[in-house]
Coordinates of C-alpha atoms and ligand atoms in Angstrom, one line a residue:
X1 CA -29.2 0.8 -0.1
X2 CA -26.5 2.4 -1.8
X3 CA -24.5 1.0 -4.9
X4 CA -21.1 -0.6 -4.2
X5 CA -18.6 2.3 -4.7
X6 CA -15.3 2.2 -5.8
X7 CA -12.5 2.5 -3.8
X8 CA -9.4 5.0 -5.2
X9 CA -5.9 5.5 -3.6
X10 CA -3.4 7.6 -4.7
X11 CA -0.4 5.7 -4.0
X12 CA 2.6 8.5 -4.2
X13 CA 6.3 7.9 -5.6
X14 CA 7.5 11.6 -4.8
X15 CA 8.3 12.1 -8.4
X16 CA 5.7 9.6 -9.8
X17 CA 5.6 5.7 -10.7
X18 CA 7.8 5.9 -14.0
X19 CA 11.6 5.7 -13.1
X20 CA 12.4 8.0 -15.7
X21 CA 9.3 10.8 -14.0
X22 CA 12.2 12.4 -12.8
X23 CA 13.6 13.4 -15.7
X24 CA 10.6 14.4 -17.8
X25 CA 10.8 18.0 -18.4
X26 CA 7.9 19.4 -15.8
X27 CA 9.1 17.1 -13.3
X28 CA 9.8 19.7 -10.1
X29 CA 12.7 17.7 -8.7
X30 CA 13.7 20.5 -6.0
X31 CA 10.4 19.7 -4.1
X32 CA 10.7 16.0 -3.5
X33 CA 11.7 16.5 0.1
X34 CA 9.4 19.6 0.6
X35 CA 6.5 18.5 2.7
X36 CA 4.6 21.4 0.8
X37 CA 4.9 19.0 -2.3
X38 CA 2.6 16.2 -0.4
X39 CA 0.4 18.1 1.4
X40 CA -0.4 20.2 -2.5
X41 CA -0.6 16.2 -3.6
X42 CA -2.8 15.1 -1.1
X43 CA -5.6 17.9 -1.7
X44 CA -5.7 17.7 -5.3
X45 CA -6.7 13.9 -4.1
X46 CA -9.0 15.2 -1.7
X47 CA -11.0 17.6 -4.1
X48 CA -11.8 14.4 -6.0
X49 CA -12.7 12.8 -2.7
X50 CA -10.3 9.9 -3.2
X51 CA -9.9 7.3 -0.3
X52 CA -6.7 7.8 0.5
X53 CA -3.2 8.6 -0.2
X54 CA -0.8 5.9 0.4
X55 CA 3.1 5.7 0.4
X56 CA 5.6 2.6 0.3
X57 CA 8.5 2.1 2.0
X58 CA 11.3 0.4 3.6
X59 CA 14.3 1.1 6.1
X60 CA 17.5 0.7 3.1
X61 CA 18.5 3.1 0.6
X62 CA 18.3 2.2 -2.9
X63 CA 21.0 0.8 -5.0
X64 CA 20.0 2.4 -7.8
X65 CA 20.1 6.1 -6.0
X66 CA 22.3 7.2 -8.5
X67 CA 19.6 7.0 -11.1
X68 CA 16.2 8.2 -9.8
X69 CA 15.4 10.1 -6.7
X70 CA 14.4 6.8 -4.8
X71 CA 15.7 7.9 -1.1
X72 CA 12.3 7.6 1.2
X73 CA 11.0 10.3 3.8
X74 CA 10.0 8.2 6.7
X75 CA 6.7 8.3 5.8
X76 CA 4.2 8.2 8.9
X77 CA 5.8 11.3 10.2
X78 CA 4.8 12.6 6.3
X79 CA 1.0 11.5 7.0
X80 CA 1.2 14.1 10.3
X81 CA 2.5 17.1 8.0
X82 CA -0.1 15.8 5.4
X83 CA -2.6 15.4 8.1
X84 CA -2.7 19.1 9.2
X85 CA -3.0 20.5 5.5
X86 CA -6.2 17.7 4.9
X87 CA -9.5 17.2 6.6
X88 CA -11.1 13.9 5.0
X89 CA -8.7 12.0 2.9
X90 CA -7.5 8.6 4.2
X91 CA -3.4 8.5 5.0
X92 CA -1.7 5.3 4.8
X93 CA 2.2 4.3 5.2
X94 CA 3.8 1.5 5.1
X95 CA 5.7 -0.1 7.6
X96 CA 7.7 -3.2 8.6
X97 CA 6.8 -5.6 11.0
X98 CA 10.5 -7.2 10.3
X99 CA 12.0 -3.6 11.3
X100 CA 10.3 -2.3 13.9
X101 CA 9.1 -3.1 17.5
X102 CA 5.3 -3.2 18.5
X103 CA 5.2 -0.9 20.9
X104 CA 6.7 1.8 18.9
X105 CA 5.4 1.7 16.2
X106 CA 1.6 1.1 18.3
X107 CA 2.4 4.4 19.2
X108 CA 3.2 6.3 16.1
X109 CA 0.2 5.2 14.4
X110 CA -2.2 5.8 16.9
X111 CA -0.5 9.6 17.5
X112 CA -1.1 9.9 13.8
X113 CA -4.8 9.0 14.4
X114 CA -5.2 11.0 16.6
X115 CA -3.8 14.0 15.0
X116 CA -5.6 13.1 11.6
X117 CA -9.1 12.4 13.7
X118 CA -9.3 9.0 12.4
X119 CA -8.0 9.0 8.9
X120 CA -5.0 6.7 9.2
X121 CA -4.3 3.2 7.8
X122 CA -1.2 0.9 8.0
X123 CA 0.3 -1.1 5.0
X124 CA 1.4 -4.1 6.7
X125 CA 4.6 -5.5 5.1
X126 CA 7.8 -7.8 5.9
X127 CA 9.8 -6.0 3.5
X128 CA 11.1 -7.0 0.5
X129 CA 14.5 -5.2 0.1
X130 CA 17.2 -8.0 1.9
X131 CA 19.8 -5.3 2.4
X132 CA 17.7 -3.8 5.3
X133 CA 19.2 -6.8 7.5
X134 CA 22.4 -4.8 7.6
X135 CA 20.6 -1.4 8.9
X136 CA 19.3 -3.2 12.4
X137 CA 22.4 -5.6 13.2
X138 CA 21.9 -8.5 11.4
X139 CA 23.8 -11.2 8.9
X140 CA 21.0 -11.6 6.6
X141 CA 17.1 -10.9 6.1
X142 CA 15.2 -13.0 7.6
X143 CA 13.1 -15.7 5.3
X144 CA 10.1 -15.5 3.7
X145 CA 8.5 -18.0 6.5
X146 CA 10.3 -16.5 9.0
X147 CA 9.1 -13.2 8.6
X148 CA 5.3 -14.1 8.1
X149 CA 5.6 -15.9 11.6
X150 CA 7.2 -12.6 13.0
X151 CA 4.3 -10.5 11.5
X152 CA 1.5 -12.6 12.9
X153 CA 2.9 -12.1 16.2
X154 CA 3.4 -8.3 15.7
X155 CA 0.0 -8.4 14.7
X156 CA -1.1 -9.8 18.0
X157 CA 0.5 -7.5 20.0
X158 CA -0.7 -4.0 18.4
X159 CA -3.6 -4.8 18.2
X160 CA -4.3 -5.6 22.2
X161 CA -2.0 -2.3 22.5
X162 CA -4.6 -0.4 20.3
X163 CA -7.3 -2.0 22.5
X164 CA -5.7 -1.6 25.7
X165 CA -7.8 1.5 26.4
X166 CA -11.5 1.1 26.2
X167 CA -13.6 4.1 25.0
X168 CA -14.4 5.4 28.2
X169 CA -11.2 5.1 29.8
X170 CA -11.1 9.0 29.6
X171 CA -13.6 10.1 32.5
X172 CA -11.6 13.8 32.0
X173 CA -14.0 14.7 35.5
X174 CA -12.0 18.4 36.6
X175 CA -14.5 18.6 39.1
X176 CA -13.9 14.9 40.8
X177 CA -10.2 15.3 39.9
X178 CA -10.0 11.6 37.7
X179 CA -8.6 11.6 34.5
X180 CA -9.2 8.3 33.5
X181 CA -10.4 5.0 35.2
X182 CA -7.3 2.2 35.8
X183 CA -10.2 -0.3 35.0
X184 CA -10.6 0.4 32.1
X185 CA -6.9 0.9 30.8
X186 CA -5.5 -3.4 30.6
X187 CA -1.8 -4.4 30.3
X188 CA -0.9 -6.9 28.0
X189 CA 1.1 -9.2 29.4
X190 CA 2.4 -10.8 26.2
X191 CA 5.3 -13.2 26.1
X192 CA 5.7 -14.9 22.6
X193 CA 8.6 -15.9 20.3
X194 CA 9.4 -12.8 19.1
X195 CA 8.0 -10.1 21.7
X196 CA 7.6 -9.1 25.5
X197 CA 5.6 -6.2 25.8
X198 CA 4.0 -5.8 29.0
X199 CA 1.9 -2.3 27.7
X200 CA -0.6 -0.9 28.3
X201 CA 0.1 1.9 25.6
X202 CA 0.9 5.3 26.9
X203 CA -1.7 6.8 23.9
X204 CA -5.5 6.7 24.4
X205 CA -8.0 4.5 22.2
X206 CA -8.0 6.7 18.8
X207 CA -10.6 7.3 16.9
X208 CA -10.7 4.9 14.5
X209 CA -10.6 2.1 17.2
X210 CA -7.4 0.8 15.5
X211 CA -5.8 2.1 12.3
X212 CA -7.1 0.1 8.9
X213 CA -5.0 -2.8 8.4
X214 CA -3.6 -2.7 4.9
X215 CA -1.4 -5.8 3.7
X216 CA 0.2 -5.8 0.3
X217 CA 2.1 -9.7 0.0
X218 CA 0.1 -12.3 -2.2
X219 CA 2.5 -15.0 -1.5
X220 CA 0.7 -18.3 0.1
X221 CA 1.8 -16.9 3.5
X222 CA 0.6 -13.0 2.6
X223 CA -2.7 -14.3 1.3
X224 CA -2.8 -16.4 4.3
X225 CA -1.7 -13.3 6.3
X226 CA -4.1 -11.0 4.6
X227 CA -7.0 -13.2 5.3
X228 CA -6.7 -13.3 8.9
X229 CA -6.2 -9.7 9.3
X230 CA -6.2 -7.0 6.5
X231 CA -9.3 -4.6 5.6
X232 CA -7.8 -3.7 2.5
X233 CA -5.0 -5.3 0.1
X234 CA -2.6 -3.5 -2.7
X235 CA -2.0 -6.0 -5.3
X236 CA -0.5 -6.5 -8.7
X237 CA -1.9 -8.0 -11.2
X238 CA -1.5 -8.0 -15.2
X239 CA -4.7 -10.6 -16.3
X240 CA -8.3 -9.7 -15.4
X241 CA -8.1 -13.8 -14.7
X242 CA -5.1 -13.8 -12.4
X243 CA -7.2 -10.5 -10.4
X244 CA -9.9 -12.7 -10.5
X245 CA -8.3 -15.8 -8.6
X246 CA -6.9 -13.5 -6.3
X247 CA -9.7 -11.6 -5.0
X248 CA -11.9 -15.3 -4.7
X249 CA -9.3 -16.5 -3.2
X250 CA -8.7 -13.4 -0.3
X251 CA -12.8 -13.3 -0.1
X252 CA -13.5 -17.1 0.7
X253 CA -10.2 -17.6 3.1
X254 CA -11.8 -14.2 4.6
X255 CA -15.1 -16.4 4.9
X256 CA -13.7 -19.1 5.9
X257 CA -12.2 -17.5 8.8
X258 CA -15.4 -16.3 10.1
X259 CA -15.1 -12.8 8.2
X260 CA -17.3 -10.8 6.2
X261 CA -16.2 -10.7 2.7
X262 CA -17.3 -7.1 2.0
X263 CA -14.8 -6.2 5.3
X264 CA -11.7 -6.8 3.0
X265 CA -11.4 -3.8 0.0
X266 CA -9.0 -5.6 -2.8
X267 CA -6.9 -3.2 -4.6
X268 CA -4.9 -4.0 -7.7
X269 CA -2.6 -1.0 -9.1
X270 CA -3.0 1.0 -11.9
X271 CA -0.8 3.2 -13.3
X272 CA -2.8 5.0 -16.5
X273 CA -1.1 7.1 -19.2
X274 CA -3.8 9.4 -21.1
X275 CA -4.0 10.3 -24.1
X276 CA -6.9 12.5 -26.4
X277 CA -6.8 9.2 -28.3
X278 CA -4.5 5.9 -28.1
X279 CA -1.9 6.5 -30.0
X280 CA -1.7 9.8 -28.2
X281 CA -1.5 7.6 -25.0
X282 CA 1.2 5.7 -26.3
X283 CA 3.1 7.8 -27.6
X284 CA 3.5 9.8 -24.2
X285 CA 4.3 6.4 -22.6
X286 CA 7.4 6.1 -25.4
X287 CA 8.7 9.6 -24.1
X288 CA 8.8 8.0 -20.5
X289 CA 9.8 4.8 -21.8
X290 CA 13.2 6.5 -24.2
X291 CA 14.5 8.1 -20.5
X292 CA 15.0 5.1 -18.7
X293 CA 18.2 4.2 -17.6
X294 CA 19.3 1.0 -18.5
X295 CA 21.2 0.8 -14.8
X296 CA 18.4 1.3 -13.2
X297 CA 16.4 -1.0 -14.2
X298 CA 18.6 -3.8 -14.4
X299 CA 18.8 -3.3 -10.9
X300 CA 15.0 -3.3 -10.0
X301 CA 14.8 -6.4 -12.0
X302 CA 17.5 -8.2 -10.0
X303 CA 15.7 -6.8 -6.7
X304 CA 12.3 -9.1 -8.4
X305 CA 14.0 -12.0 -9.8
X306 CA 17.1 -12.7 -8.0
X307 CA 19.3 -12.8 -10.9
X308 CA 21.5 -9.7 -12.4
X309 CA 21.3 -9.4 -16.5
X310 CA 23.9 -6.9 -16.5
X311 CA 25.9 -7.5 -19.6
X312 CA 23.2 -9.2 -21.7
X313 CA 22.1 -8.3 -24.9
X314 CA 19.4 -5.9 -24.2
X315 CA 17.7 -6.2 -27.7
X316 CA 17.6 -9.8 -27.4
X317 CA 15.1 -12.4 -26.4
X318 CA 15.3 -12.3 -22.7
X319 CA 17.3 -15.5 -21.2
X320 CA 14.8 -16.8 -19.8
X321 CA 16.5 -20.0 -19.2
X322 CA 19.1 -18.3 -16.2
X323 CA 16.0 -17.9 -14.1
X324 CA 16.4 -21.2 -12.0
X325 CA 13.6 -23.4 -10.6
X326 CA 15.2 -22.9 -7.1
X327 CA 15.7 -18.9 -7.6
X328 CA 15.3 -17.6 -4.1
X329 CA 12.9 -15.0 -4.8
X330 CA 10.3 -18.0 -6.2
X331 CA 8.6 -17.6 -3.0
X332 CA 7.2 -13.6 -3.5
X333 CA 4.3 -13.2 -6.1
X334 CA 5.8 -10.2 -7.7
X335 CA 8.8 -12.8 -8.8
X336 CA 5.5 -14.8 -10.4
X337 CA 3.8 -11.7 -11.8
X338 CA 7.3 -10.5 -13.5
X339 CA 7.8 -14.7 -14.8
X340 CA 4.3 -14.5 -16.3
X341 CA 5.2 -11.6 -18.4
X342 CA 8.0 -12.7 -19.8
X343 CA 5.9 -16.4 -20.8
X344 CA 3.2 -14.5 -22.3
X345 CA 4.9 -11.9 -23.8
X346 CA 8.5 -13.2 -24.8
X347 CA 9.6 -9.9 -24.8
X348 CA 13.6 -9.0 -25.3
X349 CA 15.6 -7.2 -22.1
X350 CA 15.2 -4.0 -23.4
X351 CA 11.1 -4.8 -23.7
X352 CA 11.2 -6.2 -20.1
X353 CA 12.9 -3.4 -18.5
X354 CA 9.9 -1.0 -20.7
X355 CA 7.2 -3.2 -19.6
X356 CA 8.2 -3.0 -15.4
X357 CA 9.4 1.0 -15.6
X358 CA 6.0 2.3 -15.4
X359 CA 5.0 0.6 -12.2
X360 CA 6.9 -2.4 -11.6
X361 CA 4.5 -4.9 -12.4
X362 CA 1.1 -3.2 -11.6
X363 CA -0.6 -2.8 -14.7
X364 CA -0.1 0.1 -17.1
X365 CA -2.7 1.3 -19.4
X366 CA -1.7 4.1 -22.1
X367 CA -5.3 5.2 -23.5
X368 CA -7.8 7.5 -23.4
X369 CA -9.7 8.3 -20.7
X370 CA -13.2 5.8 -21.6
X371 CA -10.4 3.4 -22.1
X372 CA -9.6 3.9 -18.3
X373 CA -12.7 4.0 -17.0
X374 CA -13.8 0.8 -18.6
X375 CA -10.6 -1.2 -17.5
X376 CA -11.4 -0.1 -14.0
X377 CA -15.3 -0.5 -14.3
X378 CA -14.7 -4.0 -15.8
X379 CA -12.4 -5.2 -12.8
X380 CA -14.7 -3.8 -10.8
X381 CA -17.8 -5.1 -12.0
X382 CA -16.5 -8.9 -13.0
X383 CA -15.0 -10.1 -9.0
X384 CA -11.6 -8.3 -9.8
X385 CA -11.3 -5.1 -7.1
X386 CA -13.1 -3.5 -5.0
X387 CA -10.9 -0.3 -6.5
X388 CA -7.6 1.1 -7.4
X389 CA -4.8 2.1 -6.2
X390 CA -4.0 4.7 -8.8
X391 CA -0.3 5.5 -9.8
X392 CA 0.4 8.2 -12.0
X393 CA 3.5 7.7 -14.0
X394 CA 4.4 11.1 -13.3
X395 CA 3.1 13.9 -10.7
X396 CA 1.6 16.1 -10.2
X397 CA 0.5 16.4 -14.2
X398 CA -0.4 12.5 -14.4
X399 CA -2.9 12.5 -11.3
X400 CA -4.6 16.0 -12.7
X401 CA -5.2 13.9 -16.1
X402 CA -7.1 11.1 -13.9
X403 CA -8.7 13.6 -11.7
X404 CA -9.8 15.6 -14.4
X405 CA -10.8 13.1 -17.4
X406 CA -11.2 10.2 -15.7
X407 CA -13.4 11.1 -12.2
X408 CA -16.1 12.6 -13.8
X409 CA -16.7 9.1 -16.0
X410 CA -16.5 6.9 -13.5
X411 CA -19.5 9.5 -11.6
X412 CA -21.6 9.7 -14.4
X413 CA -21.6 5.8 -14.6
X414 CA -22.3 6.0 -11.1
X415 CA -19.3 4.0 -9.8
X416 CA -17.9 6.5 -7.6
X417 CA -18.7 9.4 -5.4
X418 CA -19.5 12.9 -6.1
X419 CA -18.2 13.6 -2.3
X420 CA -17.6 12.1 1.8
X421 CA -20.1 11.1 2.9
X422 CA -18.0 11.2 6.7
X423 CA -14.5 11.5 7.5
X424 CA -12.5 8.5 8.4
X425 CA -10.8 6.3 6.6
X426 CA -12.7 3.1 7.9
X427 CA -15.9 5.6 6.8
X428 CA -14.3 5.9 3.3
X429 CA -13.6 1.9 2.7
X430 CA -17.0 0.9 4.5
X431 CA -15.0 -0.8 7.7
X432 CA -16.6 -1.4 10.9
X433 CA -14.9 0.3 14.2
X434 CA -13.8 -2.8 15.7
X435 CA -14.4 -2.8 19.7
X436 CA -11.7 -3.4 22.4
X437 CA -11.4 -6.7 23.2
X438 CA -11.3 -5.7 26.9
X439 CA -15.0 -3.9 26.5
X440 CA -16.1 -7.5 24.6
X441 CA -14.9 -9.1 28.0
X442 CA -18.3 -10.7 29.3
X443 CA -17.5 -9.6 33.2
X444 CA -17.3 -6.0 31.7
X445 CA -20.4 -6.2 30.0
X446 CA -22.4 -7.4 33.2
X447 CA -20.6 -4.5 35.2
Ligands
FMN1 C1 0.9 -1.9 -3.9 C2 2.0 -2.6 -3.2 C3 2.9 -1.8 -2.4 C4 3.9 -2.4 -1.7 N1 4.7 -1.7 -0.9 C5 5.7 -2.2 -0.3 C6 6.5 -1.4 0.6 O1 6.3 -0.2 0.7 N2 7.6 -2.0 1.2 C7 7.8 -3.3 1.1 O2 8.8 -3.8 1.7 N3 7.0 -4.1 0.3 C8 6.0 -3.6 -0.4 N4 5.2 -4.4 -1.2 C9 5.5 -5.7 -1.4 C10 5.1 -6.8 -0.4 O3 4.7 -6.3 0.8 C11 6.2 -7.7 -0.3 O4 6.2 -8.4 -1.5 C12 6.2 -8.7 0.9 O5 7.2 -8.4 1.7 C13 6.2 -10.1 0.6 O6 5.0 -10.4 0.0 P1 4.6 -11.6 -0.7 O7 3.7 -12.3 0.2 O8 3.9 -11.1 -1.9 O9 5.8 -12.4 -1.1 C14 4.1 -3.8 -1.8 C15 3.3 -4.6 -2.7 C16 2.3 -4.0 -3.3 C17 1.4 -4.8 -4.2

């Protein structure tokens, strides 16, 4: 039986993960929109045999636009440009169950399958950014709760769209003149709170059976959420302890629902500056660290915590005591990971907005590259992660450093592979192709 593998993402800001990357001086700011620019990102990925390249996103521009380049391609029409410049490497995007409708978006993802032959996977979220509400009509985002309820339903009705065509629904018989059999093709039907959607989709079952479900809250109602339905989970996490308690948590829920622990890959972030030595490290991670723009991160800070520092002291001790019991973003766990920073640490404003520009409260590591490699073997080896989404600070010069002085460590200790073993992305993560609920039927089965 072979070893438990890693798992390794590349999770792409166009520029990179540090909101200064933009400004550093080999940063190639003309290509940001250049699908040219993704598709060269996504092999260099691929000749390492990574997992998967993965990209955020949500339907609001940025207040901070005028800062960093933070405008976002829609992103699963990136993954079919990326698709046809890639053979094996997983392609996830991220999109919201809040903003979208189910039969839609069924259909994107399972064109995207299809045209990728079975490399696609869907980062599940409810969105975070509140100013979306005004894009789609509305007087406010919708809560926390509220949006969690929304997603379970979504949920429910793409995946019986994605299984609304068995596997052999295609009979593709020229010579008896059928295309497909109507038996084997099922409408929906579905009426719930949120949704009517009759279906059947207009897209055949894709390769994959469905596209990996990827979920990235770790909120009570996202761990909940993820539980039920994810096959892989981005997190962020700052403690080897606090990973810890996560991924127990996510595994025995999983159980305790009837799932197979192992079914679930858990994902913290990683964004690693490297360095010949450590103080080389660090002292790259200072360079990034002096181009930040105060206004920009004051901004992304308010986005976390609810509250705008604007006007504070930014060399000292960060007022901690404005953050109110009843802020409104207590409910999200990157408010928690950001408040648990600030406890431990007692860092000033200045040191704050340092310690979040990297990655935004995904763990940064400046070091060399054995310094790497052992954080990552470490989670992986003591119940942390099943892998990494990696997220160079800066691109494409902070991937190559992983890919080229990080990879080969993690090989020769035998935690990750020399190359694919097959080609999709449930292949890559070690995910079952789940059946069509309509093939499970038992009246089908005796037919
Ligand atoms: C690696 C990672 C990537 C994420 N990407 C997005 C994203 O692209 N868009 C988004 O709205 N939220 C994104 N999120 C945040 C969660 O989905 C968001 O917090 C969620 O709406 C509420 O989750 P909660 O359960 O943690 O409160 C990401 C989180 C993580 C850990």
């Amino acid at each position: 039986m072979p070893t438990r593998q890693l798992s390794l993402n590349l999770f792409i800001y166009p520029d990179g993960h540090h909101e200064a990357a933009w400004r550093y001086p080999s940063a190639e700011i003309a290509r940001l929109t250049d699908v040219s620019w993704f598709q060269r990102l996504a092999q260099q990925a691929e000749q390492v045999a990574f997992d998967a390249v993965f990209f955020a996103d949500g339907p609001v521009l940025a207040e901070n636009i005028e800062y960093a380049p933070r405008f976002r391609l829609e992103p699963i029409t990136l993954l079919a440009g990326i698709a046809a410049a890639t053979s094996r490497i997983g392609l996830i995007a991220t999109a919201s169950t809040t903003y979208h409708q189910p039969y839609n978006l069924a259909r994107l993802f399972a064109s995207v399958d299809h045209q990728s032959r079975g490399r696609v996977g869907w980062n599940i979220v409810t969105t975070t950014n509140d100013a979306a509400a005004f894009n789609f009509g509305l007087d406010a985002h919708p809560s926390h709760a509220e949006r969690y309820a929304r997603a379970q339903e979504f949920l429910e009705v793409v995946t019986g769209l994605w299984d609304s065509w068995e596997d052999d629904a295609v009979l593709a018989d020229p010579v008896g003149g059928r295309y497909a059999d109507p038996a084997k093709i099922h409408r929906l039907d579905h009426e719930g709170r949120y949704f009517t959607v009759r279906g059947p989709l207009n897209v055949p079952r894709v390769p994959q059976g469905r596209p990996v479900y990827v979920q990235a809250g770790s909120s009570e109602d996202g761990r909940g959420f993820a539980a039920r339905w994810a096959e892989a989970i981005f997190t962020a996490h700052q403690t080897l302890p606090s990973a810890q308690e996560f991924y127990c948590d996510i595994k025995s829920r999983a159980l305790g629902l009837g799932r197979r622990p192992e079914h679930i890959r858990v994902l913290p972030g990683l964004s690693p500056f490297i360095g010949g030595t450590e103080a080389e490290a660090k002292r790259l991670q200072a360079e990034f660290n002096d181009l930040i723009q105060p206004g920009y991160s004051l901004q992304q800070l308010r986005q976390m915590l609810g509250v705008d520092f604007t006007g504070h002291d930014l060399d000292a001790p960060f007022p901690r005591h404005l953050i109110a019991p009843d802020n409104s973003r207590a409910v999200a766990s990157r408010f928690q990971v950001v408040l648990d920073i600030v406890d431990r640490e007692k860092p000033t404003l200045r040191g704050l907005l340092h310690r979040l520009a990297g990655a935004r409260g995904h763990f940064v590591l400046a070091g060399t590259p054995e310094q790497v490699a052992d954080h990552i073997e470490t989670w992986f080896t003591q119940a942390a992660a099943d892998g990494f989404n990696i997220m160079p600070p800066w691109l494409p010069g902070g991937f190559e450093a992983f890919a080229d002085q990080v990879v080969p460590l993690l090989r020769r200790r035998g935690l990750f592979r020399e190359e694919y073993a097959r080609s999709t992305l449930r292949d890559h993560y070690g995910l079952p192709r789940p059946e069509s609920r309509f093939a499970a039927l038992p009246q089908r089965r005796a037919s």
